[in-house]
CSV table of C-alpha atoms in Angstrom, one decimal:
chain,number,residue,atom,x,y,z
A,343,MET,CA,95.2,94.0,116.6
A,344,THR,CA,96.3,95.5,112.6
A,345,VAL,CA,97.9,93.8,110.2
A,346,ASN,CA,100.6,95.6,108.3
A,347,TYR,CA,100.4,94.6,104.5
A,348,ASP,CA,102.9,95.7,102.2
A,349,LEU,CA,102.0,93.5,99.1
A,350,HIS,CA,104.3,95.0,96.3
A,351,CYS,CA,108.2,94.6,96.4
A,352,HIS,CA,111.2,93.7,94.5
A,353,SER,CA,114.3,92.2,94.6
A,354,THR,CA,117.2,91.3,92.6
A,355,ALA,CA,115.2,88.7,90.7
A,356,SER,CA,114.3,91.5,88.8
A,357,ASP,CA,115.1,95.3,89.3
A,358,GLY,CA,115.5,95.6,92.9
A,359,THR,CA,118.9,95.8,94.9
A,360,LEU,CA,118.5,93.3,97.6
A,361,ALA,CA,118.3,89.6,97.7
A,362,PRO,CA,115.0,88.3,98.0
A,363,ALA,CA,115.9,86.6,101.7
A,364,GLU,CA,117.0,90.7,102.5
A,365,VAL,CA,113.7,91.9,101.6
A,366,VAL,CA,112.1,89.4,103.7
A,367,ARG,CA,114.3,90.2,106.6
A,368,LEU,CA,113.9,94.2,106.1
A,369,ALA,CA,110.2,93.7,106.1
A,370,ALA,CA,110.1,91.7,108.9
A,371,SER,CA,112.4,94.4,110.8
A,372,ALA,CA,110.0,97.2,109.5
A,373,GLY,CA,106.8,95.7,111.4
A,374,VAL,CA,105.1,94.2,108.2
A,375,ASP,CA,102.9,91.4,108.9
A,376,VAL,CA,101.9,89.7,105.3
A,377,LEU,CA,104.9,90.6,102.6
A,378,ALA,CA,104.3,89.8,99.0
A,379,LEU,CA,107.2,89.2,97.1
A,380,THR,CA,106.4,91.0,93.2
A,381,ASP,CA,109.1,91.0,90.9
A,382,HIS,CA,108.7,92.2,87.4
A,383,ASP,CA,107.7,89.4,85.0
A,384,THR,CA,109.3,86.3,87.3
A,385,LEU,CA,108.9,84.2,90.3
A,386,ASP,CA,112.7,83.4,90.5
A,387,GLY,CA,112.6,84.8,93.9
A,388,ILE,CA,109.7,83.2,95.6
A,389,ALA,CA,111.5,80.1,96.7
A,390,GLU,CA,114.1,82.0,98.6
A,391,ALA,CA,111.7,84.8,100.0
A,392,GLN,CA,109.4,81.9,101.4
A,393,GLN,CA,112.1,79.7,103.1
A,394,THR,CA,113.4,82.7,104.8
A,395,ALA,CA,109.8,84.1,106.0
A,396,LEU,CA,109.8,80.6,107.8
A,397,ASN,CA,112.5,82.1,110.1
A,398,GLU,CA,110.9,85.7,110.3
A,399,SER,CA,107.7,87.2,111.9
A,400,LEU,CA,105.7,87.6,108.5
A,401,GLN,CA,103.8,85.8,106.1
A,402,LEU,CA,105.4,85.8,102.5
A,403,VAL,CA,102.8,86.1,99.5
A,404,ALA,CA,103.8,84.7,96.2
A,405,GLY,CA,103.5,87.3,93.8
A,406,VAL,CA,104.4,89.0,90.6
A,407,GLU,CA,104.2,92.0,88.6
A,408,ILE,CA,103.2,91.6,85.2
A,409,SER,CA,104.0,94.3,82.4
A,410,VAL,CA,101.0,94.7,80.1
A,411,SER,CA,100.3,96.8,76.7
A,412,TRP,CA,97.0,98.5,76.5
A,413,LYS,CA,95.7,101.0,74.1
A,414,LYS,CA,99.6,102.1,73.3
A,415,ALA,CA,100.4,102.5,77.1
A,416,THR,CA,102.5,100.3,79.4
A,417,ILE,CA,100.6,99.3,82.6
A,418,HIS,CA,101.6,97.0,85.7
A,419,LEU,CA,99.3,94.2,86.6
A,420,LEU,CA,100.1,92.3,90.2
A,421,GLY,CA,99.4,88.9,90.8
A,422,LEU,CA,98.9,88.2,94.4
A,423,GLY,CA,98.5,84.7,96.0
A,424,VAL,CA,99.6,82.8,92.9
A,425,ALA,CA,100.7,79.5,92.5
A,426,THR,CA,104.3,79.3,91.4
A,427,ASP,CA,103.8,76.1,89.5
A,428,SER,CA,101.1,77.3,87.4
A,429,GLN,CA,101.8,76.3,83.8
A,430,SER,CA,99.9,78.7,82.0
A,431,LEU,CA,101.7,81.3,84.3
A,432,VAL,CA,104.8,80.0,83.8
A,433,ASN,CA,104.9,80.0,80.3
A,434,GLY,CA,103.3,83.1,79.9
A,435,LEU,CA,106.1,84.8,81.7
A,436,GLN,CA,108.6,83.0,79.4
A,437,THR,CA,107.2,85.0,76.5
A,438,GLN,CA,107.6,88.0,78.8
A,439,LEU,CA,111.4,86.8,79.3
A,440,ALA,CA,112.0,86.8,75.3
A,441,PHE,CA,110.6,89.9,75.0
A,442,ARG,CA,112.6,91.4,77.6
A,443,SER,CA,116.0,89.9,76.1
A,444,TRP,CA,115.1,91.2,72.4
A,445,ARG,CA,114.6,94.7,74.4
A,446,GLY,CA,117.8,95.1,76.0
A,447,GLN,CA,119.8,94.1,73.0
A,448,GLU,CA,118.0,96.7,70.8
A,449,MET,CA,118.3,99.5,74.0
A,450,ALA,CA,122.1,98.6,74.0
A,451,ARG,CA,122.3,99.3,70.2
A,452,ARG,CA,120.4,102.8,70.6
A,453,LEU,CA,122.8,103.7,73.3
A,454,GLU,CA,125.7,102.6,71.7
A,455,LYS,CA,124.8,104.9,68.9
A,456,ASP,CA,124.6,107.9,71.6
A,457,GLY,CA,128.1,107.2,72.6
A,458,PHE,CA,127.7,104.6,75.2
A,459,LEU,CA,130.3,101.6,74.6
A,460,ASP,CA,129.4,98.2,75.6
A,461,ALA,CA,125.8,99.2,76.7
A,462,LEU,CA,124.4,95.5,77.0
A,463,GLN,CA,127.4,94.2,79.0
A,464,GLY,CA,127.5,97.2,81.6
A,465,ALA,CA,123.6,96.7,82.1
A,466,GLN,CA,124.3,93.2,82.4
A,467,SER,CA,126.7,93.9,85.4
A,468,HIS,CA,124.5,95.2,87.5
A,469,CYS,CA,121.3,92.6,86.8
A,470,LYS,CA,121.6,89.4,89.6
A,471,GLY,CA,118.8,87.7,88.0
A,472,SER,CA,117.2,86.3,84.4
A,473,ILE,CA,115.4,90.2,84.0
A,474,LEU,CA,117.2,92.6,82.2
A,475,SER,CA,115.1,95.8,83.3
A,476,ARG,CA,115.5,99.6,82.2
A,477,THR,CA,116.6,100.0,85.9
A,478,HIS,CA,119.8,98.3,85.2
A,479,PHE,CA,120.4,100.2,82.1
A,480,ALA,CA,119.9,103.3,84.1
A,481,HIS,CA,122.6,102.5,86.8
A,482,TYR,CA,125.1,101.8,84.1
A,483,ILE,CA,124.4,105.0,82.4
A,484,VAL,CA,125.0,106.5,86.1
A,485,ASP,CA,128.0,104.9,86.4
A,486,SER,CA,129.4,106.1,83.0
A,487,GLY,CA,129.3,109.7,84.8
A,488,ARG,CA,127.1,111.6,81.9
A,489,VAL,CA,124.1,111.5,84.7
A,490,ASN,CA,123.9,111.9,88.7
A,491,SER,CA,120.7,110.0,88.8
A,492,ILE,CA,118.5,107.3,88.2
A,493,ARG,CA,115.8,109.5,87.9
A,494,ASP,CA,117.5,112.1,85.5
A,495,VAL,CA,118.8,108.8,83.3
A,496,PHE,CA,114.9,108.0,82.8
A,497,LYS,CA,114.2,111.3,81.8
A,498,LYS,CA,116.9,111.7,79.6
A,499,PHE,CA,117.5,108.3,78.2
A,500,LEU,CA,114.8,105.8,78.8
A,501,VAL,CA,111.6,107.1,78.1
A,502,PRO,CA,109.7,107.7,74.9
A,503,GLY,CA,111.4,110.1,72.3
A,504,LYS,CA,115.0,109.3,74.2
A,505,PRO,CA,118.0,107.6,72.8
A,506,GLY,CA,117.6,104.3,74.6
A,507,TYR,CA,113.7,104.0,74.6
A,508,VAL,CA,112.6,101.0,72.6
A,509,SER,CA,108.7,100.7,72.5
A,510,GLY,CA,107.1,96.7,71.9
A,511,GLN,CA,104.6,94.9,72.8
A,512,TRP,CA,103.9,93.1,76.0
A,513,VAL,CA,101.3,90.6,77.1
A,514,SER,CA,97.7,91.8,76.3
A,515,LEU,CA,95.4,92.8,79.4
A,516,GLU,CA,92.6,90.2,79.3
A,517,GLU,CA,95.9,87.3,78.9
A,518,ALA,CA,98.0,88.7,81.7
A,519,VAL,CA,94.4,88.5,83.7
A,520,SER,CA,93.8,85.1,82.8
A,521,TRP,CA,97.7,83.8,83.6
A,522,ILE,CA,96.6,85.3,87.3
A,523,LEU,CA,93.4,83.6,87.5
A,524,GLU,CA,94.7,80.2,86.3
A,525,ALA,CA,97.0,80.5,89.0
A,526,GLY,CA,94.8,81.1,91.5
A,527,GLY,CA,95.8,84.7,92.5
A,528,ILE,CA,94.1,87.8,92.6
A,529,PRO,CA,94.6,90.5,89.8
A,530,VAL,CA,95.6,94.1,90.7
A,531,ILE,CA,96.4,97.1,88.9
A,532,ALA,CA,99.9,98.4,89.9
A,533,HIS,CA,100.2,102.3,91.1
A,534,PRO,CA,97.2,103.5,88.7
A,535,ALA,CA,97.9,107.3,89.4
A,536,ARG,CA,101.5,107.0,87.9
A,537,TYR,CA,100.2,106.6,84.5
A,538,LYS,CA,98.5,109.8,84.7
A,539,PHE,CA,95.2,108.6,83.1
A,540,THR,CA,92.6,111.1,82.4
A,541,ARG,CA,89.3,110.0,84.3
A,542,THR,CA,87.6,108.7,81.2
A,543,ARG,CA,90.4,106.8,80.1
A,544,LEU,CA,90.9,105.5,83.4
A,545,ARG,CA,87.5,104.5,83.7
A,546,THR,CA,87.8,102.7,80.1
A,547,LEU,CA,90.7,100.5,81.6
A,548,LEU,CA,88.9,99.5,84.9
A,549,ASP,CA,85.7,98.6,82.8
A,550,GLU,CA,88.0,96.4,80.6
A,551,PHE,CA,90.0,95.1,83.5
A,552,LYS,CA,86.7,93.8,85.4
A,553,MET,CA,85.3,92.4,82.4
A,554,HIS,CA,87.9,90.2,82.1
A,555,GLY,CA,88.1,89.4,85.8
A,556,GLY,CA,90.1,91.8,87.5
A,557,ILE,CA,89.5,92.3,91.2
A,558,GLY,CA,91.5,94.8,92.5
A,559,LEU,CA,93.0,98.5,92.6
A,560,GLU,CA,96.6,99.4,94.6
A,561,VAL,CA,94.9,102.3,96.3
A,562,VAL,CA,97.9,103.1,98.6
A,563,SER,CA,101.6,103.0,96.8
A,564,GLY,CA,104.7,104.4,97.8
A,565,SER,CA,104.4,106.4,94.4
A,566,HIS,CA,101.0,108.0,95.4
A,567,SER,CA,100.4,111.4,97.1
A,568,LEU,CA,97.8,111.7,100.0
A,569,ASP,CA,95.5,113.1,97.5
A,570,GLU,CA,96.0,110.4,95.1
A,571,THR,CA,95.5,107.5,97.7
A,572,ARG,CA,92.2,109.6,98.4
A,573,HIS,CA,90.9,109.6,94.8
A,574,MET,CA,92.2,106.2,94.0
A,575,ALA,CA,90.0,104.9,97.2
A,576,VAL,CA,86.8,106.5,95.5
A,577,VAL,CA,87.8,105.1,92.1
A,578,ALA,CA,87.9,101.6,93.6
A,579,ARG,CA,84.5,101.9,95.5
A,580,ASP,CA,83.0,103.1,92.4
A,581,HIS,CA,84.2,100.7,90.3
A,582,ASN,CA,83.7,97.7,93.0
A,583,LEU,CA,87.4,96.7,93.0
A,584,LEU,CA,88.9,95.8,96.0
A,585,ALA,CA,92.0,97.9,97.6
A,586,SER,CA,95.5,96.7,97.7
A,587,ARG,CA,98.4,98.5,99.7
A,588,GLY,CA,102.0,98.2,98.6
A,589,SER,CA,105.2,99.9,98.9
A,590,ASP,CA,106.8,99.0,95.6
A,591,TYR,CA,110.1,99.0,97.2
A,592,HIS,CA,113.1,98.4,95.3
A,593,GLY,CA,115.7,99.2,97.6
A,594,PRO,CA,117.8,101.3,99.9
A,595,GLU,CA,119.2,103.8,96.7
A,596,LYS,CA,115.2,105.4,96.9
A,597,PRO,CA,114.8,106.2,101.1
A,598,TRP,CA,111.5,108.1,100.4
A,599,VAL,CA,110.0,104.3,99.6
A,600,GLN,CA,110.0,102.2,102.8
A,601,MET,CA,108.7,99.2,103.6
A,602,GLY,CA,106.1,98.8,106.9
A,603,ARG,CA,105.7,102.8,106.7
A,604,LEU,CA,102.4,102.9,104.3
A,605,ARG,CA,99.5,104.8,105.3
A,606,PRO,CA,96.4,102.7,106.1
A,607,LEU,CA,93.9,102.1,103.9
A,608,PRO,CA,91.2,104.6,103.5
A,609,VAL,CA,87.8,104.1,105.7
A,610,ASN,CA,85.2,102.2,103.9
A,611,CYS,CA,87.5,100.5,101.6
A,612,PRO,CA,87.5,96.9,101.3
A,613,ALA,CA,90.6,95.3,101.1
A,614,VAL,CA,92.3,92.3,98.8
A,615,TRP,CA,93.1,90.4,101.8
A,616,GLU,CA,89.4,90.3,102.6
A,617,HIS,CA,88.3,88.4,99.2
A,618,GLU,CA,86.9,84.8,99.4
A,619,HIS,CA,90.2,83.6,97.1
A,620,TRP,CA,92.7,85.3,99.2
A,621,ARG,CA,95.7,82.7,100.0
A,622,GLY,CA,98.1,85.2,102.0
A,623,GLY,CA,97.5,84.8,105.4
A,624,ALA,CA,95.8,87.0,108.1
A,625,SER,CA,92.5,89.2,107.5
């Protein structure tokens, strides 16, 4: 029997639009057998998700998605199967939270200069947890009527060179990997095709990632095309990285990303759930 893994999704604990319990119930109804809740820079939704999973036909993996600064780029690192009481991880995520708070205030200041009144309060009205993200600002901007979609907001306001963009320094790659390893988890680079790196730059990233103890690469992602999935499978094998699979589900507002309907891992692509330290259930 094939086990259906989805090892990347979000809830209202960060920038998703469904509560952790709702995410778990939706995943179970969609046929997911093993689900990782991986909210941005927080573990706040794990307890609720774990409690709900006890009454559903799936296994819940405690996870997190950590924002990382690497050579002037921001990449995302998944920690799968982490211990939520790991002091190094908990303390590290607190530093991420402090930066997010400062960034949110600075984004609001810049957006107000561009004509958006009460931007901070507007973004906070969409935030259900402790993590204030660019997505919350995007929902506020859509509400303002100046832009029709979240995707357009990012293009026009929240990327480098646009009025609401704020650069900053997240945790380093080495530190983020160490937090995950010390928490007993498996470090995985999320949606690698999204970064649009050259082959050389991607190779440099993966070499450094492995040097610090990195283990996996998200080969199948809700944001990867079929060609990108095939390419990342080759990249994972070439770098002796284990392949992961996740929808990156955020909510029904993005109907093209659904749980339970991911492509299978390409053949001859060893999976993260085959790792000796995997703590996420059936393999």
